[in-house]
Amino acid sequence: MAVAKVNSYRDRLVIDDQADLTPSAIRARARRGARRFGKPALIMIDYLQMMKCPGTENRANEISEISRSLKALAKEFDCPVVALSQLNRELERRPNKRPINADLRDSGALEQDADLILFVYRDEVYNADTEHKGIAELILGKHRNGSLGTVRTAFIPQHTRFENLSASTWQGARA
């Protein structure tokens, strides 16, 4: 079923797996795609730290420029730009491993520019004996136009998929 869904997007789904792209290269490719296929519904970057921005003196400034450029890209095409990001390793040293905005690698500009920051936390990654196996927490770290919070979902690892929790599973998630 998933393959059929992806195939239905065949004429509109563009996957570009070129590494080390600059913001201007992504903008140029998006413009080319828009001329060929129409306005994009979504632009996804996997992942932000793989991008390059020549002419910046350090990595923090580079990420800042990339972040601003992606925000401008979203405005230009009037579509969401989803940028995946690495987290700092500092969270590995904390007792509570749930990510927070400050855990975003080179986070200052990302926190400032993002309209929405969403983290995925799965307790079983850090605690093998957890009673919350198969449950993922979607943590809304920033929502410019809404409230923050956490949503618990079922995580189906063999399909890398999130689903609504059943009532019985939900009760276990609250414990």
PDB file of C-alpha atoms in Angstrom:
ATOM      1  CA  MET A   1       0.000   0.000   0.000  1.00  0.00           C
ATOM      2  CA  ALA A   2       2.818   2.455   0.864  1.00  0.00           C
ATOM      3  CA  VAL A   3       4.534   1.759  -2.454  1.00  0.00           C
ATOM      4  CA  ALA A   4       1.287   2.502  -4.301  1.00  0.00           C
ATOM      5  CA  LYS A   5       0.983   5.788  -2.416  1.00  0.00           C
ATOM      6  CA  VAL A   6       4.551   6.801  -3.315  1.00  0.00           C
ATOM      7  CA  ASN A   7       3.951   5.757  -6.924  1.00  0.00           C
ATOM      8  CA  SER A   8       0.900   8.031  -7.045  1.00  0.00           C
ATOM      9  CA  TYR A   9       3.292  10.940  -6.438  1.00  0.00           C
ATOM     10  CA  ARG A  10       5.716   9.784  -9.133  1.00  0.00           C
ATOM     11  CA  ASP A  11       5.257  12.852 -11.324  1.00  0.00           C
ATOM     12  CA  ARG A  12       5.523  15.273  -8.397  1.00  0.00           C
ATOM     13  CA  LEU A  13       7.949  13.636  -5.955  1.00  0.00           C
ATOM     14  CA  VAL A  14      11.511  14.786  -6.503  1.00  0.00           C
ATOM     15  CA  ILE A  15      14.277  13.193  -4.457  1.00  0.00           C
ATOM     16  CA  ASP A  16      17.688  14.794  -4.704  1.00  0.00           C
ATOM     17  CA  ASP A  17      20.310  12.910  -2.733  1.00  0.00           C
ATOM     18  CA  GLN A  18      23.262  15.133  -3.614  1.00  0.00           C
ATOM     19  CA  ALA A  19      25.393  15.778  -0.524  1.00  0.00           C
ATOM     20  CA  ASP A  20      26.972  19.051   0.598  1.00  0.00           C
ATOM     21  CA  LEU A  21      24.419  21.319  -1.051  1.00  0.00           C
ATOM     22  CA  THR A  22      24.454  25.025  -0.321  1.00  0.00           C
ATOM     23  CA  PRO A  23      21.286  27.013   0.377  1.00  0.00           C
ATOM     24  CA  SER A  24      21.607  28.696  -3.028  1.00  0.00           C
ATOM     25  CA  ALA A  25      21.887  25.291  -4.746  1.00  0.00           C
ATOM     26  CA  ILE A  26      18.760  24.071  -2.965  1.00  0.00           C
ATOM     27  CA  ARG A  27      16.910  27.258  -3.932  1.00  0.00           C
ATOM     28  CA  ALA A  28      17.979  26.826  -7.572  1.00  0.00           C
ATOM     29  CA  ARG A  29      16.853  23.189  -7.583  1.00  0.00           C
ATOM     30  CA  ALA A  30      13.528  24.119  -5.973  1.00  0.00           C
ATOM     31  CA  ARG A  31      12.951  26.818  -8.594  1.00  0.00           C
ATOM     32  CA  ARG A  32      13.795  24.387 -11.382  1.00  0.00           C
ATOM     33  CA  GLY A  33      11.432  21.816  -9.876  1.00  0.00           C
ATOM     34  CA  ALA A  34       8.682  24.428  -9.515  1.00  0.00           C
ATOM     35  CA  ARG A  35       8.966  25.351 -13.197  1.00  0.00           C
ATOM     36  CA  ARG A  36       8.800  21.702 -14.193  1.00  0.00           C
ATOM     37  CA  PHE A  37       6.255  20.285 -11.714  1.00  0.00           C
ATOM     38  CA  GLY A  38       4.507  23.271 -10.135  1.00  0.00           C
ATOM     39  CA  LYS A  39       4.814  24.833  -6.709  1.00  0.00           C
ATOM     40  CA  PRO A  40       6.206  22.385  -4.145  1.00  0.00           C
ATOM     41  CA  ALA A  41       3.918  21.252  -1.344  1.00  0.00           C
ATOM     42  CA  LEU A  42       6.891  20.453   0.912  1.00  0.00           C
ATOM     43  CA  ILE A  43      10.676  20.725   0.860  1.00  0.00           C
ATOM     44  CA  MET A  44      12.562  18.349   3.143  1.00  0.00           C
ATOM     45  CA  ILE A  45      16.238  18.547   4.107  1.00  0.00           C
ATOM     46  CA  ASP A  46      17.915  15.422   5.499  1.00  0.00           C
ATOM     47  CA  TYR A  47      19.837  16.692   7.357  1.00  0.00           C
ATOM     48  CA  LEU A  48      20.717  20.337   7.998  1.00  0.00           C
ATOM     49  CA  GLN A  49      24.279  19.770   9.218  1.00  0.00           C
ATOM     50  CA  MET A  50      25.156  18.129   5.878  1.00  0.00           C
ATOM     51  CA  MET A  51      24.620  21.450   4.113  1.00  0.00           C
ATOM     52  CA  LYS A  52      27.476  23.846   3.406  1.00  0.00           C
ATOM     53  CA  CYS A  53      27.583  27.623   3.270  1.00  0.00           C
ATOM     54  CA  PRO A  54      30.865  28.936   1.864  1.00  0.00           C
ATOM     55  CA  GLY A  55      32.271  32.208   3.113  1.00  0.00           C
ATOM     56  CA  THR A  56      31.296  31.823   6.767  1.00  0.00           C
ATOM     57  CA  GLU A  57      34.028  31.969   9.390  1.00  0.00           C
ATOM     58  CA  ASN A  58      32.779  29.225  11.737  1.00  0.00           C
ATOM     59  CA  ARG A  59      30.252  26.413  11.889  1.00  0.00           C
ATOM     60  CA  ALA A  60      27.806  28.269  14.148  1.00  0.00           C
ATOM     61  CA  ASN A  61      27.641  31.171  11.666  1.00  0.00           C
ATOM     62  CA  GLU A  62      27.340  28.689   8.807  1.00  0.00           C
ATOM     63  CA  ILE A  63      24.347  26.946  10.428  1.00  0.00           C
ATOM     64  CA  SER A  64      22.847  30.356  11.179  1.00  0.00           C
ATOM     65  CA  GLU A  65      23.074  31.378   7.509  1.00  0.00           C
ATOM     66  CA  ILE A  66      21.674  28.009   6.391  1.00  0.00           C
ATOM     67  CA  SER A  67      18.777  28.380   8.835  1.00  0.00           C
ATOM     68  CA  ARG A  68      17.938  31.893   7.610  1.00  0.00           C
ATOM     69  CA  SER A  69      18.165  30.731   3.990  1.00  0.00           C
ATOM     70  CA  LEU A  70      15.761  27.847   4.596  1.00  0.00           C
ATOM     71  CA  LYS A  71      13.302  30.237   6.269  1.00  0.00           C
ATOM     72  CA  ALA A  72      13.523  32.491   3.190  1.00  0.00           C
ATOM     73  CA  LEU A  73      12.989  29.434   0.960  1.00  0.00           C
ATOM     74  CA  ALA A  74       9.790  28.570   2.850  1.00  0.00           C
ATOM     75  CA  LYS A  75       8.518  32.106   2.356  1.00  0.00           C
ATOM     76  CA  GLU A  76       9.492  32.217  -1.327  1.00  0.00           C
ATOM     77  CA  PHE A  77       7.608  29.008  -2.145  1.00  0.00           C
ATOM     78  CA  ASP A  78       4.907  29.450   0.513  1.00  0.00           C
ATOM     79  CA  CYS A  79       5.433  25.873   1.633  1.00  0.00           C
ATOM     80  CA  PRO A  80       6.830  24.141   4.690  1.00  0.00           C
ATOM     81  CA  VAL A  81      10.546  23.382   4.751  1.00  0.00           C
ATOM     82  CA  VAL A  82      11.239  20.467   7.082  1.00  0.00           C
ATOM     83  CA  ALA A  83      14.889  20.326   8.100  1.00  0.00           C
ATOM     84  CA  LEU A  84      16.060  17.333  10.086  1.00  0.00           C
ATOM     85  CA  SER A  85      18.853  18.116  12.524  1.00  0.00           C
ATOM     86  CA  GLN A  86      21.372  16.321  14.647  1.00  0.00           C
ATOM     87  CA  LEU A  87      21.309  16.680  18.400  1.00  0.00           C
ATOM     88  CA  ASN A  88      24.246  17.481  20.657  1.00  0.00           C
ATOM     89  CA  ARG A  89      25.664  14.575  22.589  1.00  0.00           C
ATOM     90  CA  GLU A  90      25.129  16.466  25.857  1.00  0.00           C
ATOM     91  CA  LEU A  91      21.704  14.906  26.299  1.00  0.00           C
ATOM     92  CA  GLU A  92      23.387  11.493  26.600  1.00  0.00           C
ATOM     93  CA  ARG A  93      24.919  12.704  29.886  1.00  0.00           C
ATOM     94  CA  ARG A  94      21.623  13.799  31.446  1.00  0.00           C
ATOM     95  CA  PRO A  95      19.397  11.483  33.480  1.00  0.00           C
ATOM     96  CA  ASN A  96      16.333  12.637  31.482  1.00  0.00           C
ATOM     97  CA  LYS A  97      17.167  11.932  27.841  1.00  0.00           C
ATOM     98  CA  ARG A  98      14.137  13.728  26.410  1.00  0.00           C
ATOM     99  CA  PRO A  99      15.493  16.317  23.984  1.00  0.00           C
ATOM    100  CA  ILE A 100      14.990  20.039  24.465  1.00  0.00           C
ATOM    101  CA  ASN A 101      15.585  22.936  22.061  1.00  0.00           C
ATOM    102  CA  ALA A 102      19.075  23.576  23.445  1.00  0.00           C
ATOM    103  CA  ASP A 103      20.044  20.040  22.339  1.00  0.00           C
ATOM    104  CA  LEU A 104      19.802  20.999  18.672  1.00  0.00           C
ATOM    105  CA  ARG A 105      23.304  21.013  17.282  1.00  0.00           C
ATOM    106  CA  ASP A 106      24.445  24.622  16.735  1.00  0.00           C
ATOM    107  CA  SER A 107      20.997  25.519  18.048  1.00  0.00           C
ATOM    108  CA  GLY A 108      20.826  29.302  18.473  1.00  0.00           C
ATOM    109  CA  ALA A 109      19.711  30.225  14.965  1.00  0.00           C
ATOM    110  CA  LEU A 110      17.623  27.072  14.561  1.00  0.00           C
ATOM    111  CA  GLU A 111      15.573  27.927  17.643  1.00  0.00           C
ATOM    112  CA  GLN A 112      15.153  31.513  16.477  1.00  0.00           C
ATOM    113  CA  ASP A 113      14.214  30.816  12.850  1.00  0.00           C
ATOM    114  CA  ALA A 114      12.028  27.722  13.247  1.00  0.00           C
ATOM    115  CA  ASP A 115       8.268  28.052  13.432  1.00  0.00           C
ATOM    116  CA  LEU A 116       8.018  24.561  14.874  1.00  0.00           C
ATOM    117  CA  ILE A 117      10.533  22.238  16.533  1.00  0.00           C
ATOM    118  CA  LEU A 118       9.505  18.621  16.984  1.00  0.00           C
ATOM    119  CA  PHE A 119      11.522  15.905  18.721  1.00  0.00           C
ATOM    120  CA  VAL A 120      10.954  12.157  18.832  1.00  0.00           C
ATOM    121  CA  TYR A 121      11.800  10.360  22.077  1.00  0.00           C
ATOM    122  CA  ARG A 122      11.601   6.617  22.643  1.00  0.00           C
ATOM    123  CA  ASP A 123      12.381   5.463  26.173  1.00  0.00           C
ATOM    124  CA  GLU A 124      13.338   1.962  25.007  1.00  0.00           C
ATOM    125  CA  VAL A 125      16.364   3.426  23.174  1.00  0.00           C
ATOM    126  CA  TYR A 126      17.864   4.396  26.550  1.00  0.00           C
ATOM    127  CA  ASN A 127      16.171   1.930  28.927  1.00  0.00           C
ATOM    128  CA  ALA A 128      16.001  -1.643  27.665  1.00  0.00           C
ATOM    129  CA  ASP A 129      13.711  -2.694  30.524  1.00  0.00           C
ATOM    130  CA  THR A 130      11.188   0.132  30.150  1.00  0.00           C
ATOM    131  CA  GLU A 131       7.499  -0.643  30.400  1.00  0.00           C
ATOM    132  CA  HIS A 132       6.933   1.812  27.522  1.00  0.00           C
ATOM    133  CA  LYS A 133       8.240  -0.342  24.672  1.00  0.00           C
ATOM    134  CA  GLY A 134       6.647   0.557  21.363  1.00  0.00           C
ATOM    135  CA  ILE A 135       5.693   4.039  22.544  1.00  0.00           C
ATOM    136  CA  ALA A 136       7.168   7.210  21.102  1.00  0.00           C
ATOM    137  CA  GLU A 137       6.783  10.687  22.489  1.00  0.00           C
ATOM    138  CA  LEU A 138       6.474  13.499  19.962  1.00  0.00           C
ATOM    139  CA  ILE A 139       7.715  16.527  21.874  1.00  0.00           C
ATOM    140  CA  LEU A 140       6.736  19.941  20.559  1.00  0.00           C
ATOM    141  CA  GLY A 141       9.682  22.107  21.648  1.00  0.00           C
ATOM    142  CA  LYS A 142       8.556  25.210  19.789  1.00  0.00           C
ATOM    143  CA  HIS A 143       5.320  26.197  18.093  1.00  0.00           C
ATOM    144  CA  ARG A 144       5.281  29.824  17.027  1.00  0.00           C
ATOM    145  CA  ASN A 145       1.500  29.831  16.544  1.00  0.00           C
ATOM    146  CA  GLY A 146       0.367  27.349  19.147  1.00  0.00           C
ATOM    147  CA  SER A 147       0.991  25.576  22.396  1.00  0.00           C
ATOM    148  CA  LEU A 148       3.779  23.227  23.419  1.00  0.00           C
ATOM    149  CA  GLY A 149       3.356  19.705  24.681  1.00  0.00           C
ATOM    150  CA  THR A 150       3.986  16.020  24.222  1.00  0.00           C
ATOM    151  CA  VAL A 151       1.910  13.487  22.322  1.00  0.00           C
ATOM    152  CA  ARG A 152       2.375   9.783  22.928  1.00  0.00           C
ATOM    153  CA  THR A 153       2.016   7.519  19.928  1.00  0.00           C
ATOM    154  CA  ALA A 154       2.548   3.894  19.087  1.00  0.00           C
ATOM    155  CA  PHE A 155       5.816   3.343  17.223  1.00  0.00           C
ATOM    156  CA  ILE A 156       5.913   0.507  14.700  1.00  0.00           C
ATOM    157  CA  PRO A 157       9.671  -0.044  14.201  1.00  0.00           C
ATOM    158  CA  GLN A 158       9.482  -2.500  11.305  1.00  0.00           C
ATOM    159  CA  HIS A 159       7.734   0.212   9.264  1.00  0.00           C
ATOM    160  CA  THR A 160       9.256   3.266  11.006  1.00  0.00           C
ATOM    161  CA  ARG A 161       5.695   4.411  11.536  1.00  0.00           C
ATOM    162  CA  PHE A 162       3.715   6.241  14.200  1.00  0.00           C
ATOM    163  CA  GLU A 163       0.085   5.395  14.963  1.00  0.00           C
ATOM    164  CA  ASN A 164      -2.555   6.387  17.472  1.00  0.00           C
ATOM    165  CA  LEU A 165      -2.306   4.512  20.738  1.00  0.00           C
ATOM    166  CA  SER A 166      -5.101   2.136  21.626  1.00  0.00           C
ATOM    167  CA  ALA A 167      -6.920   2.888  24.878  1.00  0.00           C
ATOM    168  CA  SER A 168      -5.142   0.054  26.707  1.00  0.00           C
ATOM    169  CA  THR A 169      -1.717   1.140  25.453  1.00  0.00           C
ATOM    170  CA  TRP A 170      -2.495   4.757  26.313  1.00  0.00           C
ATOM    171  CA  GLN A 171      -3.172   3.819  29.937  1.00  0.00           C
ATOM    172  CA  GLY A 172       0.255   2.166  30.070  1.00  0.00           C
ATOM    173  CA  ALA A 173       1.888   5.263  28.561  1.00  0.00           C
ATOM    174  CA  ARG A 174       0.610   7.418  31.403  1.00  0.00           C
ATOM    175  CA  ALA A 175       2.271   5.358  34.107  1.00  0.00           C
TER     176      ALA A 175
END
